[in-house]
XYZ file of C-alpha atoms in Angstrom:
256
model
C 13.819 8.893 -24.502
C 12.682 5.383 -23.606
C 10.382 4.471 -20.728
C 13.243 2.608 -19.014
C 15.467 5.703 -19.183
C 12.733 7.835 -17.662
C 12.230 5.323 -14.879
C 15.981 5.358 -14.207
C 15.935 9.149 -13.851
C 13.039 8.916 -11.407
C 14.894 6.338 -9.306
C 17.877 8.674 -9.003
C 15.623 11.451 -7.774
C 14.464 9.276 -4.871
C 17.899 9.656 -3.278
C 17.071 13.324 -2.586
C 13.735 12.557 -0.941
C 12.848 11.185 2.491
C 10.358 8.657 1.171
C 12.378 5.552 2.077
C 12.943 6.855 5.608
C 9.195 7.356 5.995
C 8.487 3.815 4.786
C 10.999 2.346 7.236
C 9.632 4.389 10.146
C 6.081 3.275 9.335
C 7.161 -0.379 9.396
C 8.808 -0.013 12.805
C 5.769 1.751 14.271
C 3.472 -0.940 12.876
C 5.181 -3.939 14.499
C 6.009 -2.473 17.919
C 2.469 -3.037 19.313
C 2.528 -6.616 17.988
C 5.714 -7.323 19.947
C 4.433 -5.673 23.120
C 1.086 -7.507 22.993
C 2.318 -10.838 21.688
C 0.640 -12.749 24.559
C -2.795 -11.861 23.154
C -2.191 -14.158 20.169
C -2.549 -17.224 22.398
C -6.064 -16.117 23.376
C -7.199 -16.323 19.750
C -6.808 -20.117 19.650
C -10.447 -20.356 20.707
C -11.323 -18.851 17.312
C -9.567 -21.719 15.572
C -6.434 -19.853 14.505
C -2.884 -20.621 15.632
C -0.871 -17.937 17.495
C 1.694 -17.650 14.688
C -0.978 -17.093 12.024
C -2.824 -14.638 14.238
C 0.412 -12.717 14.869
C 0.985 -12.380 11.128
C -2.595 -11.503 10.199
C -3.116 -8.967 12.989
C 0.039 -7.128 12.024
C -0.864 -6.974 8.354
C -4.471 -6.035 9.094
C -3.249 -2.800 10.638
C -0.863 -2.307 7.762
C -3.382 -2.931 4.974
C -6.101 -0.769 6.531
C -4.174 2.398 7.376
C -0.372 2.323 7.524
C 0.204 1.078 3.974
C -2.336 3.391 2.271
C -1.216 6.376 4.375
C 2.430 5.781 3.462
C 1.474 5.594 -0.213
C -0.399 8.896 0.064
C 2.585 10.646 1.633
C 4.981 9.002 -0.808
C 2.843 10.035 -3.774
C 2.700 13.664 -2.672
C 6.443 13.739 -1.972
C 7.090 12.274 -5.412
C 5.132 15.121 -6.989
C 6.669 17.778 -4.761
C 10.184 16.614 -5.617
C 9.427 17.607 -9.205
C 7.768 20.896 -8.318
C 10.637 22.076 -6.124
C 12.945 24.401 -8.039
C 10.587 23.988 -11.020
C 12.105 20.623 -11.861
C 8.864 19.600 -13.532
C 9.326 22.333 -16.152
C 12.713 20.884 -17.083
C 11.177 17.437 -17.495
C 8.300 18.791 -19.569
C 10.759 20.516 -21.891
C 12.219 17.152 -22.889
C 11.073 15.569 -26.175
C 8.964 13.059 -24.264
C 5.192 12.754 -24.085
C 3.665 13.805 -20.777
C 1.748 10.520 -20.657
C 4.980 8.526 -20.759
C 6.497 10.732 -18.064
C 3.386 10.319 -15.916
C 3.404 6.538 -16.287
C 7.120 6.414 -15.469
C 6.398 8.164 -12.182
C 3.522 5.784 -11.492
C 5.877 2.860 -12.102
C 8.203 4.348 -9.472
C 5.250 4.625 -7.104
C 4.450 0.937 -7.598
C 8.101 0.169 -6.895
C 7.865 2.141 -3.663
C 4.766 0.120 -2.812
C 6.733 -3.099 -3.306
C 9.660 -1.714 -1.290
C 7.376 -0.870 1.609
C 5.889 -4.355 1.606
C 9.404 -5.773 1.511
C 10.366 -3.643 4.533
C 7.164 -4.664 6.307
C 7.964 -8.311 5.634
C 11.485 -7.899 6.968
C 10.131 -6.255 10.127
C 7.624 -9.097 10.475
C 10.407 -11.696 10.515
C 12.442 -9.643 12.990
C 9.374 -9.195 15.218
C 8.439 -12.870 14.952
C 11.989 -13.867 15.902
C 11.934 -11.552 18.939
C 8.530 -12.892 20.040
C 9.628 -16.497 19.484
C 12.561 -15.948 21.825
C 10.523 -14.136 24.489
C 7.536 -16.521 24.456
C 9.417 -19.769 23.747
C 6.999 -20.416 20.873
C 7.717 -20.534 17.129
C 5.980 -17.510 15.541
C 7.842 -17.575 12.215
C 5.719 -18.720 9.257
C 7.061 -20.394 6.069
C 8.383 -17.920 3.456
C 6.058 -19.262 0.737
C 2.972 -18.509 2.825
C 4.219 -15.013 3.647
C 5.183 -14.331 0.008
C 1.718 -15.362 -1.186
C -0.044 -13.032 1.255
C 2.266 -10.112 0.484
C 1.787 -10.621 -3.262
C -1.996 -10.526 -2.837
C -1.755 -7.266 -0.906
C 0.527 -5.716 -3.537
C -1.669 -6.674 -6.486
C -4.860 -5.582 -4.738
C -3.276 -2.189 -3.936
C -2.567 -1.227 -7.575
C -6.005 0.412 -8.185
C -5.728 2.247 -4.853
C -2.259 3.498 -5.769
C -3.548 4.694 -9.154
C -6.297 6.640 -7.365
C -3.831 8.304 -4.981
C -1.565 9.177 -7.908
C -4.498 10.790 -9.696
C -5.250 12.864 -6.578
C -1.681 14.152 -6.340
C -1.611 15.057 -10.035
C -4.994 16.808 -10.058
C -4.701 18.601 -6.698
C -1.742 20.972 -6.592
C -1.954 21.822 -2.868
C -0.223 19.009 -0.910
C -2.250 19.454 2.275
C -5.508 19.009 0.377
C -4.223 15.982 -1.517
C -3.043 14.324 1.698
C -6.242 15.255 3.548
C -8.553 13.812 0.900
C -6.403 10.711 0.608
C -6.361 10.039 4.357
C -10.094 10.699 4.608
C -10.711 8.107 1.893
C -8.971 5.409 3.948
C -11.228 5.572 7.003
C -14.464 4.215 5.440
C -12.703 1.018 4.320
C -13.674 -0.769 7.543
C -17.357 -0.151 6.830
C -17.237 -0.635 3.072
C -15.717 -4.139 3.198
C -18.933 -5.242 4.920
C -21.096 -4.134 1.999
C -21.830 -5.867 -1.301
C -20.383 -2.920 -3.222
C -16.878 -3.135 -1.715
C -15.357 -3.797 -5.145
C -16.089 -0.227 -6.324
C -13.922 1.271 -3.557
C -10.219 0.623 -4.308
C -9.012 1.887 -0.912
C -10.753 -1.132 0.660
C -9.065 -3.753 -1.529
C -5.924 -4.550 0.542
C -7.907 -4.626 3.792
C -10.602 -6.832 2.267
C -8.034 -9.286 0.914
C -6.246 -9.780 4.237
C -9.558 -9.943 6.109
C -10.781 -12.709 3.828
C -7.531 -14.591 4.487
C -8.191 -14.221 8.202
C -11.520 -15.992 7.715
C -9.792 -18.874 5.920
C -7.266 -19.353 8.716
C -9.667 -18.948 11.656
C -12.065 -21.897 11.667
C -14.564 -20.178 13.969
C -14.628 -16.815 12.185
C -16.849 -16.109 9.201
C -15.583 -13.350 6.909
C -16.578 -12.384 3.378
C -14.462 -14.035 0.700
C -13.012 -12.478 -2.430
C -15.034 -13.068 -5.603
C -12.987 -12.436 -8.717
C -16.130 -11.393 -10.590
C -16.996 -8.483 -10.424
C -13.860 -7.473 -8.488
C -11.238 -7.933 -11.248
C -13.187 -6.062 -13.990
C -13.969 -3.229 -11.559
C -10.342 -3.030 -10.387
C -9.009 -2.939 -13.957
C -11.516 -0.252 -14.970
C -10.731 1.923 -11.944
C -6.989 1.647 -12.595
C -7.353 2.560 -16.285
C -9.635 5.529 -15.571
C -7.352 6.910 -12.844
C -4.247 6.557 -15.017
C -5.966 8.148 -18.018
C -7.042 11.148 -15.939
C -3.515 11.391 -14.491
C -1.908 11.324 -17.947
C -4.281 14.015 -19.242
C -3.827 16.291 -16.238
C -0.103 15.762 -15.696
C 1.861 18.996 -16.199
C -1.168 21.113 -17.162
C -0.790 23.498 -14.221
C 2.900 24.060 -14.944
C 2.222 24.909 -18.591
C -0.118 27.774 -17.765
């Protein structure tokens, strides 16, 4: 069975889960405070950033620090539990397919869910910006190319983090423990991005990227900027290690 066929099977399984509903709910919850507190964006002009840029960045700061990683943790666990319900994983393992290929197919689905969530978040941003533009009589909507660039940076920077969360869900069979460890790993990101060793902590990557963009847009704010070296080598190594561990451990508990 080809990798594409496996991925297609995994996509069909998503219809039976509540993952997409969770992603949509998270997006709505994220942007509601931004709409209610839209007037605060005008106060940030003293920092050298326009209200429309501040509206965008503030919304995605909250998303990249907690909402996005937390949704990925829940989505990852649900993806695993969908297989374990009714012993569906045993049926998949009985197929003439390597467990590594099956594991990577599921990770590809997880990356797709990551992209879907960012797409939903972007859609909610434009809806929120349109609502705020009408209520404040000020144009809050940014050009699509700018938004696409920022979203792409967040997605790419989140790949190592997603690989780590996938490894957790594969290695830890109890969902509550997997979710608990995952959520606990998110919290230190705020502190870690202020250290020189931020690049060794994948959960801090999306937050660091959007924070550095904030510093570029706000003339009077000084934030640390992304340095591709040693970040890229560290990110690639972390992703490879997490995926290798996931491929080795995938299905071991069910075979016992």
